[in-house]
mmCIF file of C-alpha atoms in Angstrom:
data_model
loop_
_atom_site.group_PDB
_atom_site.id
_atom_site.type_symbol
_atom_site.label_atom_id
_atom_site.label_comp_id
_atom_site.label_asym_id
_atom_site.label_seq_id
_atom_site.Cartn_x
_atom_site.Cartn_y
_atom_site.Cartn_z
ATOM 1 C CA MET A 2 -2.067 -11.692 -1.840
ATOM 2 C CA SER A 3 -4.916 -13.341 -0.810
ATOM 3 C CA VAL A 4 -7.994 -12.598 -2.248
ATOM 4 C CA PHE A 5 -9.440 -11.975 1.087
ATOM 5 C CA ASP A 6 -7.267 -8.857 1.818
ATOM 6 C CA GLY A 7 -9.594 -6.985 0.082
ATOM 7 C CA LEU A 8 -12.394 -7.460 2.294
ATOM 8 C CA ALA A 9 -9.846 -7.197 5.437
ATOM 9 C CA ILE A 10 -8.702 -3.484 4.182
ATOM 10 C CA ASN A 11 -12.120 -2.819 3.680
ATOM 11 C CA THR A 12 -12.980 -4.411 7.334
ATOM 12 C CA SER A 13 -10.169 -1.656 8.492
ATOM 13 C CA GLY A 14 -11.551 1.009 7.022
ATOM 14 C CA LEU A 15 -15.439 0.137 8.369
ATOM 15 C CA ALA A 16 -14.401 -0.291 11.704
ATOM 16 C CA LEU A 17 -12.416 3.038 12.112
ATOM 17 C CA GLU A 18 -15.152 5.036 10.989
ATOM 18 C CA ARG A 19 -17.313 3.458 13.499
ATOM 19 C CA LEU A 20 -14.430 4.436 15.462
ATOM 20 C CA LYS A 21 -14.972 8.130 14.251
ATOM 21 C CA LEU A 22 -19.113 8.117 14.684
ATOM 22 C CA ASP A 23 -18.584 6.885 18.387
ATOM 23 C CA THR A 24 -16.380 9.413 19.476
ATOM 24 C CA ILE A 25 -18.058 12.141 17.376
ATOM 25 C CA SER A 26 -21.179 11.010 19.394
ATOM 26 C CA THR A 27 -19.368 11.148 22.368
ATOM 27 C CA ASN A 28 -18.507 14.757 21.658
ATOM 28 C CA ILE A 29 -21.838 16.248 20.365
ATOM 29 C CA ALA A 30 -23.769 14.399 23.708
ATOM 30 C CA ASN A 31 -21.337 16.246 25.614
ATOM 31 C CA VAL A 32 -21.827 20.080 24.324
ATOM 32 C CA ASN A 33 -22.256 21.181 27.131
ATOM 33 C CA THR A 34 -20.813 19.576 30.075
ATOM 34 C CA ASN A 35 -18.602 21.573 32.341
ATOM 35 C CA THR A 36 -17.885 19.557 35.043
ATOM 36 C CA THR A 37 -16.717 16.080 34.534
ATOM 37 C CA ALA A 38 -15.099 13.460 36.594
ATOM 38 C CA ASP A 39 -11.631 14.995 36.211
ATOM 39 C CA GLY A 40 -13.071 18.483 37.217
ATOM 40 C CA GLY A 41 -12.533 20.319 34.129
ATOM 41 C CA PRO A 42 -15.063 20.767 31.567
ATOM 42 C CA TYR A 43 -15.481 18.351 28.548
ATOM 43 C CA ARG A 44 -12.595 18.346 25.880
ATOM 44 C CA ALA A 45 -12.888 17.304 22.663
ATOM 45 C CA LYS A 46 -11.688 13.831 21.152
ATOM 46 C CA SER A 47 -10.458 12.490 17.757
ATOM 47 C CA VAL A 48 -9.252 9.388 16.244
ATOM 48 C CA LEU A 49 -5.426 9.054 15.574
ATOM 49 C CA PHE A 50 -4.951 6.737 12.611
ATOM 50 C CA ALA A 51 -2.442 5.576 10.112
ATOM 51 C CA GLU A 52 -1.859 3.311 6.688
ATOM 52 C CA ASN A 53 -1.421 0.072 8.403
ATOM 53 C CA VAL A 54 1.365 -1.530 6.430
ATOM 54 C CA LYS A 55 3.344 -4.909 6.642
ATOM 55 C CA ASN A 56 5.839 -6.614 5.027
ATOM 56 C CA ALA A 57 5.415 -8.003 1.718
ATOM 57 C CA GLY A 58 8.005 -11.258 1.223
ATOM 58 C CA GLN A 59 7.518 -11.477 -2.306
ATOM 59 C CA SER A 60 8.330 -8.570 -5.333
ATOM 60 C CA ASN A 61 5.393 -7.140 -6.555
ATOM 61 C CA SER A 62 5.034 -3.998 -9.100
ATOM 62 C CA THR A 63 2.089 -3.399 -6.583
ATOM 63 C CA ILE A 64 4.307 -3.019 -3.242
ATOM 64 C CA ALA A 65 4.997 -0.041 -1.980
ATOM 65 C CA ASN A 66 9.089 1.185 -1.293
ATOM 66 C CA ASN A 67 11.235 -0.641 1.274
ATOM 67 C CA GLY A 68 9.072 -4.318 0.631
ATOM 68 C CA GLN A 69 6.078 -3.485 2.450
ATOM 69 C CA MET A 70 2.407 -3.258 1.096
ATOM 70 C CA SER A 71 -0.584 -1.906 2.494
ATOM 71 C CA TYR A 72 -3.518 -3.295 4.024
ATOM 72 C CA GLY A 73 -5.807 -0.912 5.577
ATOM 73 C CA VAL A 74 -5.897 1.431 8.084
ATOM 74 C CA LYS A 75 -5.273 1.272 12.059
ATOM 75 C CA VAL A 76 -6.433 3.187 14.745
ATOM 76 C CA THR A 77 -2.881 5.002 16.815
ATOM 77 C CA GLY A 78 -5.163 6.663 19.495
ATOM 78 C CA ILE A 79 -7.535 9.112 20.675
ATOM 79 C CA GLN A 80 -6.715 12.500 20.979
ATOM 80 C CA GLN A 81 -7.250 15.463 23.402
ATOM 81 C CA ASP A 82 -8.114 18.770 22.034
ATOM 82 C CA ASN A 83 -6.834 20.327 25.090
ATOM 83 C CA SER A 84 -7.367 24.293 23.849
ATOM 84 C CA VAL A 85 -9.635 26.656 26.735
ATOM 85 C CA LYS A 86 -12.519 27.848 26.118
ATOM 86 C CA ARG A 87 -14.327 30.920 28.127
ATOM 87 C CA THR A 88 -17.968 32.497 28.873
ATOM 88 C CA TYR A 89 -18.142 35.086 30.956
ATOM 89 C CA ASP A 90 -20.770 34.691 33.511
ATOM 90 C CA PRO A 91 -20.304 35.927 36.739
ATOM 91 C CA THR A 92 -23.342 34.355 38.495
ATOM 92 C CA SER A 93 -21.813 30.986 37.673
ATOM 93 C CA PRO A 94 -20.635 28.825 40.744
ATOM 94 C CA GLN A 95 -17.141 28.025 38.621
ATOM 95 C CA ALA A 96 -16.490 31.322 37.780
ATOM 96 C CA ASP A 97 -12.926 32.722 38.134
ATOM 97 C CA GLN A 98 -12.333 35.989 39.814
ATOM 98 C CA ASN A 99 -12.797 37.697 36.534
ATOM 99 C CA GLY A 100 -16.724 36.325 35.862
ATOM 100 C CA TYR A 101 -15.327 33.614 33.245
ATOM 101 C CA VAL A 102 -16.010 29.947 33.221
ATOM 102 C CA GLU A 103 -14.460 27.030 31.600
ATOM 103 C CA THR A 104 -16.866 25.408 28.946
ATOM 104 C CA SER A 105 -16.513 22.597 26.782
ATOM 105 C CA ASN A 106 -14.687 23.480 23.586
ATOM 106 C CA VAL A 107 -16.687 21.089 21.185
ATOM 107 C CA ASN A 108 -17.777 22.924 18.306
ATOM 108 C CA LEU A 109 -21.188 21.733 17.263
ATOM 109 C CA ALA A 110 -20.713 22.364 13.970
ATOM 110 C CA ASP A 111 -17.637 20.840 13.419
ATOM 111 C CA GLN A 112 -18.732 17.568 14.940
ATOM 112 C CA MET A 113 -21.657 17.937 12.216
ATOM 113 C CA VAL A 114 -19.869 17.704 9.688
ATOM 114 C CA ASP A 115 -16.501 15.366 10.395
ATOM 115 C CA MET A 116 -19.733 13.260 11.444
ATOM 116 C CA ILE A 117 -20.835 13.758 7.783
ATOM 117 C CA GLN A 118 -17.776 12.806 6.541
ATOM 118 C CA ALA A 119 -17.287 9.539 8.445
ATOM 119 C CA MET A 120 -20.670 8.593 7.330
ATOM 120 C CA ARG A 121 -19.914 9.010 3.475
ATOM 121 C CA THR A 122 -16.824 7.298 4.408
ATOM 122 C CA TYR A 123 -18.202 4.493 6.128
ATOM 123 C CA GLU A 124 -20.871 3.881 2.790
ATOM 124 C CA ALA A 125 -18.102 4.105 0.568
ATOM 125 C CA ASN A 126 -16.079 1.502 2.372
ATOM 126 C CA GLU A 127 -19.385 -0.847 2.496
ATOM 127 C CA THR A 128 -20.048 -0.490 -1.066
ATOM 128 C CA ALA A 129 -16.184 -1.531 -1.723
ATOM 129 C CA ALA A 130 -17.063 -4.316 0.239
ATOM 130 C CA GLU A 131 -20.104 -5.599 -1.447
ATOM 131 C CA SER A 132 -17.864 -4.882 -4.628
ATOM 132 C CA ASN A 133 -15.570 -7.124 -3.514
ATOM 133 C CA LYS A 134 -18.113 -10.053 -1.977
ATOM 134 C CA GLU A 135 -19.864 -9.722 -5.592
ATOM 135 C CA MET A 136 -16.103 -10.189 -7.852
ATOM 136 C CA LEU A 137 -15.320 -13.709 -4.989
ATOM 137 C CA LYS A 138 -18.868 -15.154 -5.719
ATOM 138 C CA LYS A 139 -17.980 -14.330 -9.665
ATOM 139 C CA ALA A 140 -14.592 -16.330 -8.901
ATOM 140 C CA LEU A 141 -15.862 -19.287 -7.522
ATOM 141 C CA GLU A 142 -19.082 -19.322 -10.267
ATOM 142 C CA ILE A 143 -16.240 -19.530 -13.202
ATOM 143 C CA SER A 144 -14.235 -22.441 -11.126
ATOM 144 C CA LYS A 145 -17.547 -24.447 -11.531
ATOM 145 C CA GLY A 146 -17.391 -23.987 -14.367
#
């Protein structure tokens, strides 16, 4: 494991949380979008991610099972929520024969909670990266003396 692996792990977490915040802000911006280029209402999206594991090459007590070691997180995709939300509005030109209109399925309260969680996680990763940088600085100072 390199001395810079900690920074790479923090960087992967920062990039993930930034993508989550971008996705959440797109969802919030489209909370009232009932017609998209695809023809239907806007569907909420969320970021899928997984642990980024690599083969370690040497045996070490910090190495996980099967000789693999964690190197942060990686984005595996963006998932669209295809649940249907309908409201009763018989005056709308988009209403079906029963007077219901398909609307955006974005739940603003859920998006705000997700946004706060992503912001706090981003801040935690930022603090960890700063601590890691300080440790590297101290190690350089020790090697000078």
